[in-house]
DNA sequence: CTTTTTAGCTATCAAATGATACCCATATCA
DNA sequence: TGATATGGGTATCATTTGATAGCTAAAAAG
């Protein structure tokens, strides 16, 4: 990454500290005041330089500053107990909390944690109560574990596309595979990225 | 915490998602537009309610919204493939990377991730390659899963103290328990807090 | 039956804010 | 020598933005 001038570094640091303290980027005038310059032009120039060098991304509107390179700052993801049919992202009222995870864990946007219910995947090492990190997506590859919506219930299953139907395979010798023909009240919510289990 | 009305939840969630996506809280009008109301009053009322109930803190100035119970302190933990005998904390040269986790996940200090090797706990849903979050401590309670040092090898086992010896029990019907009398080249590294598995 | 809470509306204002135009000085680089 | 990047300034403008006043309505609580 291109090196910064002292002044640019100062601005970048200030933006960063604002985000840490207020979870809100500063205004041009706040930056100006902090680095001791009058007007807003200078601050804006520094931001332009920071953007050109790739340290910052700017949006339209007030306080439209975002840092591009915040490595390893955990991303808070919602934890839900249930998933609603048709909804690509978790319903607001279902969110029971937030868990921050390493950004390297997630892919794309809209990831969330789903609390696993039942023993259908017990032989794949996924137990009742585990947290499943889900990346929302409407399709899946063969063999992947997906969250699928069947009869208004969200379940974790292995996904296999076969001829004219889809087979959702549990990993529990007491349970049978579920065969669904596509587009009949069946949706893939997303695919499984990680599972987390809590002890103690 | 006081329960929220549906509308208030909706606002809170929107603020939260804005912070996730833009690292910047929304304006009153952005909130209004999102919840489908005209003007700015209604959004402000909801924010007032959210503040009164303690979900939100407001500052002066534009976009002066901050979530109160937002996990924000990043806790980077080392990931190791092996553990050395005698060492309470992972040796520097064994660290293969860092993963940041939610502060609520860890207890005490010195926690680290250990990459699980082998199938000895497969029936407890802990598979080869899983990451085990370990809290270092020299003792354990009966039934807990611990990382124990046996013959220079770190292994994950159920811990049982029995009469004059300690039994380390795998969860794999092809493996037998290990009986060790204490203080003979046997150490407990720490106890298992969480396991994480990666898919894809 | 009144009060409180929740939820909404229109309209308006002063302050905050990003953006722009135009200007200056210094250093580096071609 | 002239172009380019850096760093700074004043002034101005159109929007954005938070805030307030005044109004309505339904539901719950007392």
Coordinates of C-alpha atoms (C1' of nucleotides) in Angstrom, one line a residue:
Chain A
X1 CA 0.0 0.0 0.0
X2 CA 1.2 3.5 -0.9
X3 CA 2.8 5.3 2.0
X4 CA 1.0 8.2 3.6
X5 CA 2.3 11.7 4.4
X6 CA 2.4 12.7 8.0
X7 CA -0.7 14.8 7.6
X8 CA -2.7 12.1 5.8
X9 CA -1.7 9.6 8.5
X10 CA -3.0 12.1 11.1
X11 CA -6.3 12.4 9.3
X12 CA -6.6 8.6 8.9
X13 CA -5.8 8.1 12.6
X14 CA -8.5 10.6 13.6
X15 CA -11.1 9.0 11.4
X16 CA -10.2 5.6 12.9
X17 CA -10.4 6.8 16.5
X18 CA -13.8 8.4 15.8
X19 CA -15.1 5.1 14.5
X20 CA -13.7 3.4 17.6
X21 CA -15.2 5.9 20.0
X22 CA -18.4 6.9 18.4
X23 CA -19.0 4.2 15.9
X24 CA -19.5 7.1 13.6
X25 CA -17.1 8.8 11.2
X26 CA -16.3 12.5 11.7
X27 CA -17.5 15.4 9.5
X28 CA -15.2 17.5 7.4
X29 CA -15.2 20.3 9.9
X30 CA -14.5 17.9 12.8
X31 CA -11.5 16.7 10.9
X32 CA -10.4 20.3 10.1
X33 CA -10.7 21.3 13.7
X34 CA -8.7 18.3 14.9
X35 CA -5.8 18.8 12.6
X36 CA -6.0 22.6 13.2
X37 CA -6.9 23.9 9.8
X38 CA -9.6 26.3 8.8
X39 CA -12.4 25.6 6.4
X40 CA -13.3 22.3 5.0
X41 CA -11.2 22.1 1.9
X42 CA -8.0 20.9 3.3
X43 CA -9.7 18.0 5.2
X44 CA -11.5 17.1 2.0
X45 CA -8.2 17.1 0.0
X46 CA -6.7 14.7 2.6
X47 CA -9.6 12.4 2.3
X48 CA -9.3 12.5 -1.5
X49 CA -5.7 11.6 -1.2
X50 CA -6.5 8.8 1.3
X51 CA -9.1 7.5 -1.1
X52 CA -6.8 7.6 -4.1
X53 CA -4.2 5.6 -2.1
X54 CA -6.9 3.1 -1.1
X55 CA -7.1 3.7 2.6
X56 CA -10.6 5.0 2.7
X57 CA -13.8 4.8 0.8
X58 CA -16.2 7.7 0.6
X59 CA -19.9 7.7 0.2
X60 CA -22.3 10.5 -0.6
X61 CA -23.9 12.3 2.2
X62 CA -22.7 13.5 5.6
X63 CA -19.9 11.5 7.4
X64 CA -19.5 9.4 4.3
X65 CA -16.2 7.9 5.2
X66 CA -15.4 4.3 5.7
X67 CA -12.0 2.7 6.3
X68 CA -11.2 0.0 3.7
X69 CA -8.4 -1.7 5.7
X70 CA -9.7 -2.6 9.1
X71 CA -8.0 -6.0 9.5
X72 CA -9.4 -8.4 12.0
X73 CA -12.0 -6.1 13.5
X74 CA -14.8 -8.5 14.4
X75 CA -18.0 -8.2 12.4
X76 CA -21.1 -8.4 14.6
X77 CA -23.6 -11.0 13.2
X78 CA -27.1 -11.6 14.3
X79 CA -28.0 -14.8 16.0
X80 CA -31.4 -16.2 15.3
X81 CA -33.3 -19.3 16.5
X82 CA -35.6 -19.6 13.5
X83 CA -35.7 -18.6 9.9
X84 CA -38.8 -17.5 8.1
X85 CA -39.9 -18.8 4.8
X86 CA -39.1 -16.7 1.8
X87 CA -36.9 -14.3 3.8
X88 CA -33.3 -14.2 2.5
X89 CA -32.2 -12.5 5.7
X90 CA -33.2 -13.1 9.2
X91 CA -36.4 -11.5 10.4
X92 CA -35.9 -8.6 12.8
X93 CA -38.0 -10.0 15.5
X94 CA -36.1 -13.3 15.6
X95 CA -32.7 -11.9 16.5
X96 CA -31.8 -13.0 19.9
X97 CA -28.3 -11.5 20.1
X98 CA -25.2 -10.6 18.3
X99 CA -21.8 -12.4 18.0
X100 CA -18.7 -10.8 16.6
X101 CA -16.5 -13.0 14.5
X102 CA -13.3 -12.6 12.6
X103 CA -14.0 -11.1 9.1
X104 CA -12.2 -14.0 7.5
X105 CA -15.0 -16.2 8.6
X106 CA -17.7 -14.6 6.6
X107 CA -18.3 -14.4 2.9
X108 CA -20.5 -11.9 1.1
X109 CA -23.1 -10.0 3.0
X110 CA -26.0 -10.9 5.2
X111 CA -24.3 -13.8 7.0
X112 CA -26.0 -14.8 10.3
X113 CA -25.9 -17.4 13.0
X114 CA -28.6 -20.0 13.2
X115 CA -29.1 -22.0 16.4
X116 CA -29.3 -25.7 15.4
X117 CA -32.3 -27.6 16.6
X118 CA -32.5 -31.4 16.5
X119 CA -30.2 -34.3 15.9
X120 CA -30.6 -34.7 12.2
X121 CA -26.9 -34.0 11.5
X122 CA -25.5 -35.6 14.6
X123 CA -23.3 -38.0 12.6
X124 CA -21.7 -35.1 10.8
X125 CA -20.7 -33.7 14.2
X126 CA -23.4 -31.1 14.3
X127 CA -25.3 -31.3 17.5
X128 CA -28.4 -29.7 19.0
X129 CA -27.7 -26.2 20.2
X130 CA -24.7 -25.6 17.9
X131 CA -24.4 -22.3 16.2
X132 CA -24.4 -22.5 12.4
X133 CA -22.8 -19.7 10.5
X134 CA -25.0 -19.3 7.4
X135 CA -24.2 -17.5 4.2
X136 CA -27.5 -16.7 2.5
X137 CA -27.8 -18.0 -1.1
X138 CA -30.6 -19.6 -3.1
X139 CA -28.5 -22.3 -4.7
X140 CA -26.0 -24.9 -3.6
X141 CA -23.6 -27.4 -4.9
X142 CA -23.9 -31.2 -4.5
X143 CA -22.8 -32.4 -1.2
X144 CA -22.8 -29.0 0.6
X145 CA -24.7 -28.6 3.8
X146 CA -27.5 -26.1 3.4
X147 CA -30.3 -24.6 5.5
X148 CA -33.4 -25.5 3.7
X149 CA -37.0 -24.4 4.2
X150 CA -39.4 -27.4 4.3
X151 CA -42.9 -27.0 5.5
X152 CA -42.1 -23.8 7.3
X153 CA -39.2 -25.3 9.1
X154 CA -35.6 -24.5 8.6
X155 CA -33.4 -27.5 8.7
X156 CA -29.7 -28.3 8.1
X157 CA -29.2 -31.0 5.5
X158 CA -26.8 -32.3 2.9
X159 CA -27.9 -31.1 -0.5
X160 CA -28.0 -33.3 -3.6
X161 CA -29.5 -32.4 -6.9
X162 CA -30.7 -35.6 -8.7
X163 CA -32.4 -35.9 -12.0
X164 CA -35.7 -34.1 -11.6
X165 CA -35.7 -33.7 -7.8
X166 CA -33.6 -32.6 -4.9
X167 CA -32.5 -34.9 -2.1
X168 CA -32.0 -33.5 1.4
X169 CA -30.0 -36.0 3.4
X170 CA -29.7 -36.0 7.1
X171 CA -26.7 -37.6 8.9
X172 CA -28.7 -39.7 11.4
X173 CA -29.3 -43.4 10.7
X174 CA -32.8 -43.0 12.3
X175 CA -33.8 -40.5 9.7
X176 CA -34.6 -40.8 6.0
X177 CA -33.7 -38.5 3.2
X178 CA -36.3 -35.9 2.1
X179 CA -37.1 -35.8 -1.6
X180 CA -38.6 -32.6 -2.9
X181 CA -39.3 -31.6 -6.4
X182 CA -38.2 -28.1 -6.8
X183 CA -40.4 -25.0 -6.6
X184 CA -43.0 -26.6 -4.4
X185 CA -42.7 -24.8 -1.1
X186 CA -39.1 -25.5 -0.8
X187 CA -36.3 -23.0 -0.6
X188 CA -32.7 -22.9 0.1
X189 CA -31.9 -20.3 2.7
X190 CA -28.2 -20.5 2.5
X191 CA -25.1 -22.6 2.9
X192 CA -23.2 -23.6 6.0
X193 CA -19.9 -21.9 6.5
X194 CA -19.0 -22.8 10.1
X195 CA -20.4 -24.5 13.2
X196 CA -19.6 -23.4 16.7
X197 CA -20.3 -25.3 19.8
X198 CA -20.2 -24.0 23.4
X199 CA -19.0 -26.0 26.3
X200 CA -19.3 -25.5 30.1
Chain B
X1 CA -34.0 -5.2 29.2
X2 CA -37.4 -3.7 28.5
X3 CA -39.1 -5.3 25.5
X4 CA -39.4 -3.3 22.3
X5 CA -42.4 -2.8 20.1
X6 CA -42.3 -4.1 16.6
X7 CA -41.7 -0.7 15.2
X8 CA -38.9 0.0 17.6
X9 CA -37.3 -3.3 16.8
X10 CA -37.5 -2.4 13.2
X11 CA -35.7 0.9 13.8
X12 CA -33.1 -0.6 16.0
X13 CA -32.4 -3.3 13.5
X14 CA -32.0 -0.8 10.7
X15 CA -29.6 1.3 12.7
X16 CA -27.7 -1.9 13.4
X17 CA -27.5 -2.9 9.8
X18 CA -26.4 0.6 8.8
X19 CA -23.6 0.3 11.2
X20 CA -22.7 -3.1 9.9
X21 CA -22.7 -2.0 6.3
X22 CA -21.5 1.6 6.3
X23 CA -19.8 1.8 9.7
X24 CA -22.0 4.9 10.0
X25 CA -25.4 5.4 11.7
X26 CA -28.3 6.5 9.5
X27 CA -29.9 9.9 9.5
X28 CA -33.5 10.5 10.7
X29 CA -34.7 10.7 7.2
X30 CA -32.9 7.5 6.2
X31 CA -34.7 5.8 9.1
X32 CA -38.0 7.4 8.1
X33 CA -37.7 6.2 4.5
X34 CA -36.7 2.7 5.6
X35 CA -39.7 2.2 7.9
X36 CA -41.9 4.0 5.4
X37 CA -43.0 7.1 7.3
X38 CA -43.0 10.7 6.2
X39 CA -41.1 13.5 8.0
X40 CA -38.6 13.0 10.7
X41 CA -40.7 13.1 13.8
X42 CA -41.7 9.5 13.9
X43 CA -38.2 8.3 13.5
X44 CA -37.0 10.6 16.3
X45 CA -39.8 9.4 18.6
X46 CA -38.7 5.8 18.1
X47 CA -35.1 6.8 18.8
X48 CA -36.3 8.5 22.0
X49 CA -38.1 5.4 23.0
X50 CA -35.1 3.3 22.3
X51 CA -32.9 5.6 24.3
X52 CA -35.3 5.6 27.2
X53 CA -35.3 1.8 27.2
X54 CA -31.5 1.8 27.1
X55 CA -30.9 0.2 23.7
X56 CA -29.4 3.3 22.2
X57 CA -27.4 6.3 23.1
X58 CA -27.7 9.6 21.2
X59 CA -25.1 12.3 20.8
X60 CA -25.5 15.8 19.4
X61 CA -25.0 16.3 15.8
X62 CA -25.9 14.4 12.7
X63 CA -26.1 10.7 12.8
X64 CA -25.7 10.8 16.5
X65 CA -26.8 7.3 17.3
X66 CA -24.8 4.6 19.0
X67 CA -25.9 1.2 20.1
X68 CA -25.3 0.6 23.8
X69 CA -24.8 -3.1 23.9
X70 CA -22.6 -3.5 20.9
X71 CA -19.6 -5.9 21.2
X72 CA -16.7 -3.9 19.9
X73 CA -13.5 -4.9 21.6
X74 CA -11.6 -7.2 19.3
X75 CA -9.9 -10.1 21.0
X76 CA -7.3 -11.7 18.7
X77 CA -6.4 -15.2 19.8
X78 CA -3.5 -17.3 18.5
X79 CA -4.2 -20.4 16.6
X80 CA -1.7 -23.3 17.2
X81 CA -1.3 -26.7 15.8
X82 CA 0.5 -28.2 18.7
X83 CA 1.1 -27.5 22.3
X84 CA 4.4 -28.0 24.2
X85 CA 4.7 -29.8 27.4
X86 CA 4.9 -27.7 30.4
X87 CA 4.0 -24.5 28.6
X88 CA 0.8 -23.0 30.0
X89 CA 0.5 -20.8 26.9
X90 CA 1.3 -21.6 23.3
X91 CA 4.8 -21.2 22.1
X92 CA 5.3 -18.3 19.7
X93 CA 6.8 -20.5 17.0
X94 CA 3.8 -22.7 16.9
X95 CA 1.4 -19.9 16.2
X96 CA 0.0 -20.3 12.7
X97 CA -2.4 -17.3 12.8
X98 CA -4.8 -15.2 14.7
X99 CA -8.5 -15.2 14.9
X100 CA -10.5 -12.5 16.5
X101 CA -13.6 -13.6 18.5
X102 CA -16.4 -12.1 20.4
X103 CA -15.2 -11.2 23.9
X104 CA -18.1 -13.1 25.4
X105 CA -16.5 -16.3 24.1
X106 CA -13.4 -16.2 26.2
X107 CA -12.9 -16.5 30.0
X108 CA -9.8 -15.4 31.8
X109 CA -6.6 -14.7 30.0
X110 CA -4.4 -16.6 27.7
X111 CA -7.1 -18.4 25.7
X112 CA -6.0 -19.8 22.4
X113 CA -7.2 -22.0 19.5
X114 CA -5.9 -25.5 19.1
X115 CA -6.3 -27.3 15.8
X116 CA -7.7 -30.7 16.6
X117 CA -5.9 -33.7 15.3
X118 CA -7.3 -37.2 15.2
X119 CA -10.7 -38.8 15.7
X120 CA -10.6 -39.5 19.4
X121 CA -13.6 -37.3 20.1
X122 CA -15.6 -38.0 17.0
X123 CA -18.6 -39.3 18.8
X124 CA -18.7 -36.1 20.8
X125 CA -19.0 -34.2 17.6
X126 CA -15.4 -33.0 17.5
X127 CA -13.8 -33.8 14.2
X128 CA -10.3 -33.8 12.9
X129 CA -9.4 -30.2 11.9
X130 CA -11.8 -28.5 14.2
X131 CA -10.6 -25.5 16.1
X132 CA -10.8 -25.9 19.8
X133 CA -10.9 -22.8 22.0
X134 CA -8.9 -23.6 25.1
X135 CA -8.8 -21.8 28.4
X136 CA -5.5 -22.6 30.1
X137 CA -5.9 -24.1 33.5
X138 CA -4.1 -26.8 35.4
X139 CA -7.2 -28.5 36.9
X140 CA -10.5 -29.6 35.7
X141 CA -13.9 -30.9 36.9
X142 CA -15.2 -34.3 36.3
X143 CA -16.7 -34.8 32.9
X144 CA -15.2 -31.7 31.4
X145 CA -13.3 -31.9 28.1
X146 CA -9.7 -31.0 28.6
X147 CA -6.5 -30.7 26.6
X148 CA -4.1 -33.0 28.3
X149 CA -0.4 -33.6 27.7
X150 CA 0.5 -37.3 27.4
X151 CA 3.8 -38.4 26.2
X152 CA 4.5 -35.1 24.6
X153 CA 1.3 -35.1 22.7
X154 CA -1.6 -32.8 23.3
X155 CA -5.0 -34.6 23.1
X156 CA -8.6 -33.6 23.7
X157 CA -10.3 -36.0 26.2
X158 CA -13.0 -36.2 28.8
X159 CA -11.5 -35.8 32.2
X160 CA -12.5 -38.0 35.2
X161 CA -10.7 -38.1 38.6
X162 CA -11.1 -41.5 40.2
X163 CA -9.6 -42.7 43.5
X164 CA -5.9 -42.5 43.0
X165 CA -5.7 -41.9 39.3
X166 CA -7.1 -39.9 36.4
X167 CA -9.0 -41.3 33.5
X168 CA -8.9 -39.7 30.2
X169 CA -11.8 -40.9 28.1
X170 CA -12.0 -40.6 24.3
X171 CA -15.3 -40.6 22.5
X172 CA -14.5 -43.2 19.9
X173 CA -15.5 -46.8 20.4
X174 CA -12.3 -48.0 18.8
X175 CA -10.2 -46.3 21.5
X176 CA -9.7 -47.1 25.1
X177 CA -9.5 -44.8 28.1
X178 CA -6.1 -43.7 29.3
X179 CA -5.3 -44.2 32.9
X180 CA -2.6 -42.0 34.4
X181 CA -1.5 -41.6 37.9
X182 CA -1.0 -37.9 38.6
X183 CA 2.4 -36.2 38.5
X184 CA 4.1 -38.6 36.1
X185 CA 4.6 -36.7 32.9
X186 CA 1.0 -35.7 32.7
X187 CA -0.4 -32.2 32.6
X188 CA -3.7 -30.6 32.0
X189 CA -3.2 -27.7 29.6
X190 CA -6.6 -26.3 29.8
X191 CA -10.3 -26.9 29.3
X192 CA -12.4 -26.7 26.2
X193 CA -14.6 -23.7 25.9
X194 CA -15.8 -23.9 22.3
X195 CA -15.2 -25.8 19.1
X196 CA -15.4 -24.3 15.6
X197 CA -15.6 -26.2 12.3
X198 CA -15.0 -24.8 8.9
X199 CA -17.0 -25.9 5.8
X200 CA -16.6 -25.2 2.1
Chain C
dC1 C1' -63.5 8.6 31.6
dT2 C1' -59.2 10.4 31.6
dT3 C1' -54.4 9.7 31.0
dT4 C1' -50.5 7.6 28.9
dT5 C1' -48.2 5.3 25.2
dT6 C1' -47.6 4.4 20.6
dA7 C1' -47.8 5.8 16.0
dG8 C1' -48.5 8.9 12.5
dC9 C1' -49.0 13.5 9.7
dT10 C1' -47.6 18.5 7.6
dA11 C1' -44.8 22.3 7.9
dT12 C1' -41.0 25.1 9.1
dC13 C1' -36.3 26.6 10.7
dA14 C1' -31.8 27.2 12.0
dA15 C1' -27.7 24.9 12.0
dA16 C1' -24.7 21.6 10.1
dT17 C1' -22.6 19.8 6.2
dG18 C1' -20.3 18.6 1.6
dA19 C1' -18.9 20.8 -2.3
dT20 C1' -17.1 24.2 -5.2
dA21 C1' -14.6 28.3 -7.0
dC22 C1' -10.6 31.0 -6.6
dC23 C1' -6.4 32.0 -4.4
dC24 C1' -1.3 31.3 -2.3
dA25 C1' 3.2 28.8 -1.1
dT26 C1' 6.6 25.2 -1.2
dA27 C1' 8.7 21.3 -2.7
dT28 C1' 9.7 17.6 -6.1
dC29 C1' 10.3 15.9 -10.6
dA30 C1' 10.9 15.9 -15.5
Chain D
dT1 C1' 11.4 25.8 -16.9
dG2 C1' 7.1 24.1 -16.3
dA3 C1' 4.2 20.5 -14.5
dT4 C1' 2.6 18.1 -10.4
dA5 C1' 1.8 17.0 -5.6
dT6 C1' 1.3 18.7 -1.1
dG7 C1' -0.6 21.8 2.3
dG8 C1' -3.2 25.8 3.4
dG9 C1' -6.6 29.8 3.1
dT10 C1' -11.5 32.6 2.4
dA11 C1' -15.9 32.8 0.8
dT12 C1' -20.2 31.0 -0.8
dC13 C1' -24.1 27.8 -1.9
dA14 C1' -27.4 24.2 -2.1
dT15 C1' -28.7 20.4 0.6
dT16 C1' -29.0 17.8 4.6
dT17 C1' -30.2 17.3 8.9
dG18 C1' -32.0 17.6 13.7
dA19 C1' -35.4 19.8 16.1
dT20 C1' -39.8 21.9 17.1
dA21 C1' -44.8 23.2 16.9
dG22 C1' -49.3 21.7 16.1
dC23 C1' -52.5 18.2 14.6
dT24 C1' -54.9 13.3 14.5
dA25 C1' -56.0 8.5 16.1
dA26 C1' -56.0 4.0 18.2
dA27 C1' -55.0 1.1 22.1
dA28 C1' -53.9 0.2 26.8
dA29 C1' -53.9 1.5 31.6
dG30 C1' -55.5 3.8 35.6

